[in-house]
C-alpha cells in the first residue's frame, strides 16, 4: 500500500476522446497532514506526494480501493469524500522493455520522468 486517505479534490476533463484528470487524496493514518495527487487518463497513471516524490507510475498498476470494503474504484467512479487505499502493483515484465515503455511508459503520457519499477520505489520508501 502506498497511501491511505480521503479524496479531497477531483478535477476531470475530456481531451482528445480521453477522460483525464487529477485526484487529490488527503492523507489519513501514517499519511495524516500530507497529500497525494494521482493523475489519470482512463487509468491511473502517476501517484506523487506533496513533497514531489513519485510513488508509482505507469506501466506499473496504480489501484484505488474503497478503504472499508476493499472494492476497486475506477477513474470514472472515483468521487469527492471517498476514503481510499492506494496500491502500487508491478506490471507484466514485457511492459518494462524498451518497446513496452515506448507504448505505455511515463514519457508517452507527457511526464518528464524515467520509469522506476514499483518494487525499487518501495525499497527506498519513497521515490527513487
mmCIF file of N, CA and C in Angstrom:
data_model
loop_
_atom_site.group_PDB
_atom_site.id
_atom_site.type_symbol
_atom_site.label_atom_id
_atom_site.label_comp_id
_atom_site.label_asym_id
_atom_site.label_seq_id
_atom_site.Cartn_x
_atom_site.Cartn_y
_atom_site.Cartn_z
ATOM 1 N N UNK A 1 0.853 -1.169 0.000
ATOM 2 C CA UNK A 1 0.000 0.000 0.000
ATOM 3 C C UNK A 1 0.899 1.232 0.000
ATOM 4 N N UNK A 2 0.565 2.194 -0.873
ATOM 5 C CA UNK A 2 1.387 3.394 -0.921
ATOM 6 C C UNK A 2 0.722 4.604 -0.273
ATOM 7 N N UNK A 3 -0.605 4.543 0.003
ATOM 8 C CA UNK A 3 -1.275 5.700 0.597
ATOM 9 C C UNK A 3 -2.640 5.307 1.132
ATOM 10 N N UNK A 4 -3.065 5.990 2.179
ATOM 11 C CA UNK A 4 -4.443 5.913 2.651
ATOM 12 C C UNK A 4 -4.924 7.338 2.862
ATOM 13 N N UNK A 5 -6.202 7.560 2.578
ATOM 14 C CA UNK A 5 -6.716 8.902 2.765
ATOM 15 C C UNK A 5 -8.126 9.084 2.247
ATOM 16 N N UNK A 6 -8.486 10.347 2.114
ATOM 17 C CA UNK A 6 -9.822 10.743 1.679
ATOM 18 C C UNK A 6 -9.690 11.628 0.447
ATOM 19 N N UNK A 7 -10.493 11.361 -0.571
ATOM 20 C CA UNK A 7 -10.457 12.176 -1.783
ATOM 21 C C UNK A 7 -10.945 13.573 -1.412
ATOM 22 N N UNK A 8 -10.023 14.559 -1.521
ATOM 23 C CA UNK A 8 -10.345 15.924 -1.108
ATOM 24 C C UNK A 8 -10.519 16.876 -2.289
ATOM 25 N N UNK A 9 -10.122 16.455 -3.466
ATOM 26 C CA UNK A 9 -10.316 17.267 -4.665
ATOM 27 C C UNK A 9 -10.277 16.339 -5.867
ATOM 28 N N UNK A 10 -11.065 16.693 -6.868
ATOM 29 C CA UNK A 10 -11.151 15.863 -8.061
ATOM 30 C C UNK A 10 -11.465 16.760 -9.240
ATOM 31 N N UNK A 11 -10.627 16.729 -10.247
ATOM 32 C CA UNK A 11 -10.839 17.530 -11.450
ATOM 33 C C UNK A 11 -10.813 16.598 -12.655
ATOM 34 N N UNK A 12 -11.871 16.649 -13.460
ATOM 35 C CA UNK A 12 -11.963 15.815 -14.663
ATOM 36 C C UNK A 12 -12.169 16.696 -15.880
ATOM 37 N N UNK A 13 -11.660 16.220 -17.013
ATOM 38 C CA UNK A 13 -11.889 16.891 -18.280
ATOM 39 C C UNK A 13 -11.797 15.848 -19.388
ATOM 40 N N UNK A 14 -12.360 16.154 -20.530
ATOM 41 C CA UNK A 14 -12.255 15.267 -21.680
ATOM 42 C C UNK A 14 -11.378 15.957 -22.716
ATOM 43 N N UNK A 15 -10.316 15.277 -23.119
ATOM 44 C CA UNK A 15 -9.389 15.791 -24.121
ATOM 45 C C UNK A 15 -9.101 14.692 -25.112
ATOM 46 N N UNK A 16 -9.203 15.032 -26.379
ATOM 47 C CA UNK A 16 -8.935 14.093 -27.478
ATOM 48 C C UNK A 16 -9.567 12.721 -27.234
ATOM 49 N N UNK A 17 -10.793 12.732 -26.715
ATOM 50 C CA UNK A 17 -11.536 11.497 -26.516
ATOM 51 C C UNK A 17 -11.200 10.717 -25.261
ATOM 52 N N UNK A 18 -10.341 11.265 -24.419
ATOM 53 C CA UNK A 18 -9.955 10.572 -23.193
ATOM 54 C C UNK A 18 -10.475 11.304 -21.974
ATOM 55 N N UNK A 19 -10.868 10.532 -20.973
ATOM 56 C CA UNK A 19 -11.234 11.104 -19.671
ATOM 57 C C UNK A 19 -9.940 11.303 -18.896
ATOM 58 N N UNK A 20 -9.565 12.556 -18.687
ATOM 59 C CA UNK A 20 -8.331 12.883 -17.990
ATOM 60 C C UNK A 20 -8.653 13.633 -16.717
ATOM 61 N N UNK A 21 -7.737 13.588 -15.775
ATOM 62 C CA UNK A 21 -7.970 14.341 -14.559
ATOM 63 C C UNK A 21 -6.920 14.104 -13.503
ATOM 64 N N UNK A 22 -7.203 14.714 -12.357
ATOM 65 C CA UNK A 22 -6.325 14.630 -11.204
ATOM 66 C C UNK A 22 -7.172 14.473 -9.951
ATOM 67 N N UNK A 23 -6.782 13.553 -9.102
ATOM 68 C CA UNK A 23 -7.434 13.367 -7.805
ATOM 69 C C UNK A 23 -6.411 13.709 -6.725
ATOM 70 N N UNK A 24 -6.842 14.468 -5.735
ATOM 71 C CA UNK A 24 -6.000 14.757 -4.581
ATOM 72 C C UNK A 24 -6.560 13.988 -3.399
ATOM 73 N N UNK A 25 -5.687 13.282 -2.718
ATOM 74 C CA UNK A 25 -6.092 12.454 -1.584
ATOM 75 C C UNK A 25 -5.386 12.969 -0.335
ATOM 76 N N UNK A 26 -6.163 13.504 0.586
ATOM 77 C CA UNK A 26 -5.617 13.972 1.866
ATOM 78 C C UNK A 26 -5.341 12.759 2.729
ATOM 79 N N UNK A 27 -4.133 12.688 3.260
ATOM 80 C CA UNK A 27 -3.705 11.512 3.993
ATOM 81 C C UNK A 27 -4.422 11.291 5.312
ATOM 82 N N UNK A 28 -4.560 10.030 5.659
ATOM 83 C CA UNK A 28 -5.054 9.609 6.970
ATOM 84 C C UNK A 28 -4.032 8.623 7.540
ATOM 85 N N UNK A 29 -4.155 8.333 8.832
ATOM 86 C CA UNK A 29 -3.222 7.393 9.462
ATOM 87 C C UNK A 29 -1.807 7.901 9.361
ATOM 88 N N UNK A 30 -0.894 7.073 8.877
ATOM 89 C CA UNK A 30 0.514 7.473 8.781
ATOM 90 C C UNK A 30 0.740 8.592 7.776
ATOM 91 N N UNK A 31 -0.242 8.876 6.925
ATOM 92 C CA UNK A 31 -0.136 9.953 5.935
ATOM 93 C C UNK A 31 -0.852 11.227 6.377
ATOM 94 N N UNK A 32 -1.320 11.272 7.621
ATOM 95 C CA UNK A 32 -2.037 12.441 8.156
ATOM 96 C C UNK A 32 -1.222 13.720 7.931
ATOM 97 N N UNK A 33 -1.892 14.766 7.445
ATOM 98 C CA UNK A 33 -1.245 16.045 7.216
ATOM 99 C C UNK A 33 -0.516 16.157 5.887
ATOM 100 N N UNK A 34 -0.570 15.121 5.083
ATOM 101 C CA UNK A 34 0.106 15.067 3.775
ATOM 102 C C UNK A 34 -0.940 14.853 2.695
ATOM 103 N N UNK A 35 -0.533 14.977 1.445
ATOM 104 C CA UNK A 35 -1.472 14.713 0.347
ATOM 105 C C UNK A 35 -0.780 13.977 -0.791
ATOM 106 N N UNK A 36 -1.584 13.296 -1.557
ATOM 107 C CA UNK A 36 -1.149 12.528 -2.719
ATOM 108 C C UNK A 36 -1.960 13.002 -3.906
ATOM 109 N N UNK A 37 -1.316 13.176 -5.038
ATOM 110 C CA UNK A 37 -2.008 13.514 -6.270
ATOM 111 C C UNK A 37 -1.879 12.339 -7.227
ATOM 112 N N UNK A 38 -2.996 11.922 -7.791
ATOM 113 C CA UNK A 38 -2.985 10.852 -8.785
ATOM 114 C C UNK A 38 -3.520 11.430 -10.092
ATOM 115 N N UNK A 39 -2.711 11.350 -11.140
ATOM 116 C CA UNK A 39 -3.145 11.755 -12.474
ATOM 117 C C UNK A 39 -3.714 10.538 -13.178
ATOM 118 N N UNK A 40 -4.736 10.780 -14.001
ATOM 119 C CA UNK A 40 -5.307 9.670 -14.745
ATOM 120 C C UNK A 40 -5.712 10.077 -16.156
ATOM 121 N N UNK A 41 -5.719 9.101 -17.027
ATOM 122 C CA UNK A 41 -6.238 9.194 -18.388
ATOM 123 C C UNK A 41 -6.882 7.839 -18.643
ATOM 124 N N UNK A 42 -8.132 7.730 -18.316
ATOM 125 C CA UNK A 42 -8.891 6.483 -18.319
ATOM 126 C C UNK A 42 -8.377 5.498 -17.264
ATOM 127 N N UNK A 43 -7.091 5.456 -17.020
ATOM 128 C CA UNK A 43 -6.472 4.621 -15.983
ATOM 129 C C UNK A 43 -5.615 5.534 -15.103
ATOM 130 N N UNK A 44 -5.298 5.076 -13.905
ATOM 131 C CA UNK A 44 -4.426 5.839 -13.024
ATOM 132 C C UNK A 44 -2.991 5.733 -13.552
ATOM 133 N N UNK A 45 -2.338 6.887 -13.776
ATOM 134 C CA UNK A 45 -1.033 6.914 -14.431
ATOM 135 C C UNK A 45 0.140 7.217 -13.516
ATOM 136 N N UNK A 46 -0.044 8.174 -12.599
ATOM 137 C CA UNK A 46 1.064 8.554 -11.746
ATOM 138 C C UNK A 46 0.552 9.019 -10.394
ATOM 139 N N UNK A 47 1.234 8.566 -9.343
ATOM 140 C CA UNK A 47 0.916 8.971 -7.969
ATOM 141 C C UNK A 47 2.136 9.677 -7.404
ATOM 142 N N UNK A 48 1.917 10.932 -6.961
ATOM 143 C CA UNK A 48 3.016 11.764 -6.468
ATOM 144 C C UNK A 48 2.589 12.433 -5.173
ATOM 145 N N UNK A 49 3.473 12.387 -4.164
ATOM 146 C CA UNK A 49 3.126 13.009 -2.891
ATOM 147 C C UNK A 49 3.405 14.509 -2.914
ATOM 148 N N UNK A 50 3.005 15.192 -1.845
ATOM 149 C CA UNK A 50 3.129 16.650 -1.772
ATOM 150 C C UNK A 50 4.571 17.131 -1.642
ATOM 151 N N UNK A 51 5.504 16.215 -1.478
ATOM 152 C CA UNK A 51 6.925 16.575 -1.444
ATOM 153 C C UNK A 51 7.578 16.405 -2.815
ATOM 154 N N UNK A 52 6.771 15.973 -3.797
ATOM 155 C CA UNK A 52 7.284 15.781 -5.150
ATOM 156 C C UNK A 52 7.817 14.393 -5.434
ATOM 157 N N UNK A 53 7.662 13.469 -4.487
ATOM 158 C CA UNK A 53 8.122 12.098 -4.680
ATOM 159 C C UNK A 53 7.115 11.319 -5.519
ATOM 160 N N UNK A 54 7.579 10.725 -6.608
ATOM 161 C CA UNK A 54 6.729 9.843 -7.403
ATOM 162 C C UNK A 54 6.703 8.500 -6.681
ATOM 163 N N UNK A 55 5.508 8.072 -6.267
ATOM 164 C CA UNK A 55 5.380 6.809 -5.539
ATOM 165 C C UNK A 55 5.083 5.638 -6.464
ATOM 166 N N UNK A 56 4.476 5.924 -7.615
ATOM 167 C CA UNK A 56 4.179 4.882 -8.604
ATOM 168 C C UNK A 56 3.867 5.564 -9.925
ATOM 169 N N UNK A 57 4.210 4.875 -11.014
ATOM 170 C CA UNK A 57 3.891 5.403 -12.336
ATOM 171 C C UNK A 57 3.624 4.270 -13.311
ATOM 172 N N UNK A 58 2.939 4.641 -14.382
ATOM 173 C CA UNK A 58 2.705 3.708 -15.469
ATOM 174 C C UNK A 58 4.048 3.229 -16.016
ATOM 175 N N UNK A 59 4.213 1.996 -16.400
ATOM 176 C CA UNK A 59 3.213 0.975 -16.633
ATOM 177 C C UNK A 59 2.834 0.140 -15.413
ATOM 178 N N UNK A 60 3.476 0.385 -14.243
ATOM 179 C CA UNK A 60 3.011 -0.324 -13.056
ATOM 180 C C UNK A 60 1.571 0.087 -12.781
ATOM 181 N N UNK A 61 0.853 -0.754 -12.088
ATOM 182 C CA UNK A 61 -0.562 -0.516 -11.844
ATOM 183 C C UNK A 61 -0.768 0.284 -10.574
ATOM 184 N N UNK A 62 -1.560 1.326 -10.684
ATOM 185 C CA UNK A 62 -1.977 2.104 -9.526
ATOM 186 C C UNK A 62 -3.440 1.774 -9.332
ATOM 187 N N UNK A 63 -3.747 1.183 -8.202
ATOM 188 C CA UNK A 63 -5.100 0.715 -7.922
ATOM 189 C C UNK A 63 -5.647 1.459 -6.713
ATOM 190 N N UNK A 64 -6.863 1.966 -6.852
ATOM 191 C CA UNK A 64 -7.530 2.666 -5.758
ATOM 192 C C UNK A 64 -8.658 1.769 -5.256
ATOM 193 N N UNK A 65 -8.670 1.516 -3.950
ATOM 194 C CA UNK A 65 -9.671 0.654 -3.328
ATOM 195 C C UNK A 65 -10.486 1.443 -2.317
ATOM 196 N N UNK A 66 -11.746 1.078 -2.157
ATOM 197 C CA UNK A 66 -12.569 1.613 -1.080
ATOM 198 C C UNK A 66 -11.938 1.113 0.222
ATOM 199 N N UNK A 67 -11.585 2.018 1.121
ATOM 200 C CA UNK A 67 -10.873 1.653 2.346
ATOM 201 C C UNK A 67 -11.688 0.749 3.266
ATOM 202 N N UNK A 68 -13.004 0.806 3.162
ATOM 203 C CA UNK A 68 -13.844 -0.016 4.047
ATOM 204 C C UNK A 68 -14.170 -1.378 3.452
ATOM 205 N N UNK A 69 -14.464 -1.426 2.148
ATOM 206 C CA UNK A 69 -14.910 -2.676 1.529
ATOM 207 C C UNK A 69 -13.831 -3.411 0.761
ATOM 208 N N UNK A 70 -12.771 -2.689 0.361
ATOM 209 C CA UNK A 70 -11.733 -3.294 -0.461
ATOM 210 C C UNK A 70 -12.106 -3.383 -1.930
ATOM 211 N N UNK A 71 -13.265 -2.856 -2.290
ATOM 212 C CA UNK A 71 -13.700 -2.881 -3.691
ATOM 213 C C UNK A 71 -12.879 -1.893 -4.512
ATOM 214 N N UNK A 72 -12.510 -2.281 -5.750
ATOM 215 C CA UNK A 72 -11.766 -1.348 -6.593
ATOM 216 C C UNK A 72 -12.634 -0.167 -7.020
ATOM 217 N N UNK A 73 -11.990 0.982 -7.179
ATOM 218 C CA UNK A 73 -12.659 2.196 -7.628
ATOM 219 C C UNK A 73 -11.997 2.630 -8.926
ATOM 220 N N UNK A 74 -12.779 2.746 -9.982
ATOM 221 C CA UNK A 74 -12.249 3.165 -11.285
ATOM 222 C C UNK A 74 -12.126 4.681 -11.342
ATOM 223 N N UNK A 75 -11.450 5.170 -12.352
ATOM 224 C CA UNK A 75 -11.325 6.617 -12.525
ATOM 225 C C UNK A 75 -12.700 7.255 -12.700
ATOM 226 N N UNK A 76 -13.622 6.554 -13.371
ATOM 227 C CA UNK A 76 -14.955 7.090 -13.613
ATOM 228 C C UNK A 76 -15.815 7.140 -12.357
ATOM 229 N N UNK A 77 -15.602 6.210 -11.444
ATOM 230 C CA UNK A 77 -16.464 6.144 -10.259
ATOM 231 C C UNK A 77 -15.856 6.832 -9.030
ATOM 232 N N UNK A 78 -14.620 7.303 -9.127
ATOM 233 C CA UNK A 78 -13.983 7.998 -8.013
ATOM 234 C C UNK A 78 -14.745 9.285 -7.710
ATOM 235 N N UNK A 79 -15.024 9.556 -6.432
ATOM 236 C CA UNK A 79 -15.801 10.732 -6.029
ATOM 237 C C UNK A 79 -15.168 11.412 -4.819
ATOM 238 N N UNK A 80 -15.458 12.709 -4.723
ATOM 239 C CA UNK A 80 -15.044 13.508 -3.579
ATOM 240 C C UNK A 80 -15.569 12.854 -2.297
ATOM 241 N N UNK A 81 -14.722 12.792 -1.283
ATOM 242 C CA UNK A 81 -15.126 12.256 0.014
ATOM 243 C C UNK A 81 -14.875 10.775 0.206
ATOM 244 N N UNK A 82 -14.601 10.045 -0.877
ATOM 245 C CA UNK A 82 -14.330 8.613 -0.725
ATOM 246 C C UNK A 82 -13.093 8.416 0.157
ATOM 247 N N UNK A 83 -13.159 7.448 1.053
ATOM 248 C CA UNK A 83 -11.997 7.042 1.851
ATOM 249 C C UNK A 83 -11.364 5.866 1.106
ATOM 250 N N UNK A 84 -10.071 6.010 0.805
ATOM 251 C CA UNK A 84 -9.435 5.072 -0.110
ATOM 252 C C UNK A 84 -8.091 4.562 0.404
ATOM 253 N N UNK A 85 -7.705 3.438 -0.146
ATOM 254 C CA UNK A 85 -6.357 2.898 -0.012
ATOM 255 C C UNK A 85 -5.796 2.813 -1.427
ATOM 256 N N UNK A 86 -4.576 3.282 -1.607
ATOM 257 C CA UNK A 86 -3.954 3.279 -2.926
ATOM 258 C C UNK A 86 -2.833 2.248 -2.929
ATOM 259 N N UNK A 87 -2.879 1.349 -3.900
ATOM 260 C CA UNK A 87 -1.868 0.307 -4.040
ATOM 261 C C UNK A 87 -1.052 0.539 -5.294
ATOM 262 N N UNK A 88 0.196 0.145 -5.257
ATOM 263 C CA UNK A 88 1.046 0.104 -6.440
ATOM 264 C C UNK A 88 1.436 -1.340 -6.674
ATOM 265 N N UNK A 89 1.174 -1.838 -7.886
ATOM 266 C CA UNK A 89 1.420 -3.241 -8.210
ATOM 267 C C UNK A 89 2.336 -3.347 -9.429
ATOM 268 N N UNK A 90 3.256 -4.289 -9.428
ATOM 269 C CA UNK A 90 4.155 -4.440 -10.579
ATOM 270 C C UNK A 90 3.389 -4.852 -11.835
ATOM 271 N N UNK A 91 3.792 -4.278 -12.959
ATOM 272 C CA UNK A 91 3.198 -4.665 -14.232
ATOM 273 C C UNK A 91 3.886 -5.928 -14.754
ATOM 274 N N UNK A 92 3.337 -6.487 -15.809
ATOM 275 C CA UNK A 92 3.970 -7.603 -16.501
ATOM 276 C C UNK A 92 5.342 -7.146 -16.995
ATOM 277 N N UNK A 93 6.319 -8.010 -16.921
ATOM 278 C CA UNK A 93 7.700 -7.656 -17.285
ATOM 279 C C UNK A 93 7.827 -7.162 -18.726
ATOM 280 N N UNK A 94 6.925 -7.577 -19.609
ATOM 281 C CA UNK A 94 7.006 -7.148 -21.015
ATOM 282 C C UNK A 94 6.791 -5.649 -21.172
ATOM 283 N N UNK A 95 6.002 -5.039 -20.275
ATOM 284 C CA UNK A 95 5.781 -3.594 -20.349
ATOM 285 C C UNK A 95 7.031 -2.819 -19.943
ATOM 286 N N UNK A 96 7.967 -3.492 -19.294
ATOM 287 C CA UNK A 96 9.190 -2.838 -18.835
ATOM 288 C C UNK A 96 10.301 -2.846 -19.884
ATOM 289 N N UNK A 97 10.055 -3.490 -21.008
ATOM 290 C CA UNK A 97 11.023 -3.484 -22.108
ATOM 291 C C UNK A 97 11.037 -2.103 -22.756
ATOM 292 N N UNK A 98 12.050 -1.830 -23.569
ATOM 293 C CA UNK A 98 12.104 -0.548 -24.270
ATOM 294 C C UNK A 98 10.854 -0.339 -25.119
ATOM 295 N N UNK A 99 10.417 -1.389 -25.807
ATOM 296 C CA UNK A 99 9.221 -1.281 -26.654
ATOM 297 C C UNK A 99 7.973 -1.038 -25.805
ATOM 298 N N UNK A 100 7.861 -1.735 -24.676
ATOM 299 C CA UNK A 100 6.707 -1.556 -23.791
ATOM 300 C C UNK A 100 6.662 -0.157 -23.208
ATOM 301 N N UNK A 101 7.808 0.350 -22.757
ATOM 302 C CA UNK A 101 7.856 1.696 -22.187
ATOM 303 C C UNK A 101 7.570 2.761 -23.239
ATOM 304 N N UNK A 102 7.938 2.497 -24.493
ATOM 305 C CA UNK A 102 7.624 3.447 -25.566
ATOM 306 C C UNK A 102 6.114 3.566 -25.760
ATOM 307 N N UNK A 103 5.383 2.481 -25.461
ATOM 308 C CA UNK A 103 3.922 2.470 -25.632
ATOM 309 C C UNK A 103 3.152 2.960 -24.415
ATOM 310 N N UNK A 104 3.669 2.697 -23.212
ATOM 311 C CA UNK A 104 2.889 2.999 -22.004
ATOM 312 C C UNK A 104 3.722 3.544 -20.845
ATOM 313 N N UNK A 105 4.942 3.936 -21.105
ATOM 314 C CA UNK A 105 5.784 4.485 -20.058
ATOM 315 C C UNK A 105 5.389 5.913 -19.713
ATOM 316 N N UNK A 106 5.948 6.458 -18.649
ATOM 317 C CA UNK A 106 5.596 7.814 -18.219
ATOM 318 C C UNK A 106 5.802 8.877 -19.307
ATOM 319 N N UNK A 107 6.860 8.765 -20.060
ATOM 320 C CA UNK A 107 7.147 9.772 -21.088
ATOM 321 C C UNK A 107 6.109 9.755 -22.204
ATOM 322 N N UNK A 108 5.549 8.590 -22.498
ATOM 323 C CA UNK A 108 4.496 8.512 -23.516
ATOM 324 C C UNK A 108 3.319 9.422 -23.136
ATOM 325 N N UNK A 109 3.029 9.513 -21.850
ATOM 326 C CA UNK A 109 1.902 10.312 -21.373
ATOM 327 C C UNK A 109 2.300 11.752 -21.022
ATOM 328 N N UNK A 110 3.536 12.128 -21.341
ATOM 329 C CA UNK A 110 3.963 13.510 -21.152
ATOM 330 C C UNK A 110 4.637 13.811 -19.830
ATOM 331 N N UNK A 111 4.942 12.796 -19.040
ATOM 332 C CA UNK A 111 5.640 13.015 -17.774
ATOM 333 C C UNK A 111 7.136 12.983 -18.026
ATOM 334 N N UNK A 112 7.845 13.968 -17.532
ATOM 335 C CA UNK A 112 9.286 14.079 -17.748
ATOM 336 C C UNK A 112 10.052 13.329 -16.663
ATOM 337 N N UNK A 113 9.710 12.064 -16.511
ATOM 338 C CA UNK A 113 10.401 11.210 -15.541
ATOM 339 C C UNK A 113 10.738 9.884 -16.210
ATOM 340 N N UNK A 114 11.780 9.254 -15.724
ATOM 341 C CA UNK A 114 12.109 7.911 -16.175
ATOM 342 C C UNK A 114 11.277 6.923 -15.369
ATOM 343 N N UNK A 115 10.968 5.813 -15.979
ATOM 344 C CA UNK A 115 10.251 4.745 -15.282
ATOM 345 C C UNK A 115 11.172 4.107 -14.248
ATOM 346 N N UNK A 116 10.649 3.923 -13.044
ATOM 347 C CA UNK A 116 11.333 3.194 -11.976
ATOM 348 C C UNK A 116 10.335 2.142 -11.482
ATOM 349 N N UNK A 117 10.695 0.862 -11.505
ATOM 350 C CA UNK A 117 9.779 -0.179 -11.052
ATOM 351 C C UNK A 117 9.279 0.062 -9.628
ATOM 352 N N UNK A 118 8.020 -0.256 -9.397
ATOM 353 C CA UNK A 118 7.382 -0.023 -8.095
ATOM 354 C C UNK A 118 8.158 -0.704 -6.959
ATOM 355 N N UNK A 119 8.702 -1.887 -7.206
ATOM 356 C CA UNK A 119 9.414 -2.574 -6.130
ATOM 357 C C UNK A 119 10.705 -1.836 -5.760
ATOM 358 N N UNK A 120 11.330 -1.141 -6.707
ATOM 359 C CA UNK A 120 12.512 -0.335 -6.406
ATOM 360 C C UNK A 120 12.079 0.897 -5.605
ATOM 361 N N UNK A 121 10.984 1.520 -6.035
ATOM 362 C CA UNK A 121 10.470 2.683 -5.289
ATOM 363 C C UNK A 121 10.138 2.292 -3.846
ATOM 364 N N UNK A 122 9.534 1.134 -3.646
ATOM 365 C CA UNK A 122 9.128 0.692 -2.308
ATOM 366 C C UNK A 122 10.342 0.347 -1.440
ATOM 367 N N UNK A 123 11.417 -0.164 -2.041
ATOM 368 C CA UNK A 123 12.631 -0.468 -1.272
ATOM 369 C C UNK A 123 13.229 0.795 -0.683
ATOM 370 N N UNK A 124 13.089 1.892 -1.407
ATOM 371 C CA UNK A 124 13.649 3.161 -0.958
ATOM 372 C C UNK A 124 12.689 3.905 -0.037
ATOM 373 N N UNK A 125 11.468 3.407 0.081
ATOM 374 C CA UNK A 125 10.498 4.034 0.970
ATOM 375 C C UNK A 125 9.891 5.296 0.410
ATOM 376 N N UNK A 126 10.309 5.705 -0.774
ATOM 377 C CA UNK A 126 9.757 6.876 -1.462
ATOM 378 C C UNK A 126 10.263 6.825 -2.893
ATOM 379 N N UNK A 127 10.189 7.930 -3.578
ATOM 380 C CA UNK A 127 10.622 7.964 -4.979
ATOM 381 C C UNK A 127 12.091 7.613 -5.093
ATOM 382 N N UNK A 128 12.390 6.874 -6.136
ATOM 383 C CA UNK A 128 13.789 6.513 -6.386
ATOM 384 C C UNK A 128 14.411 7.488 -7.359
#
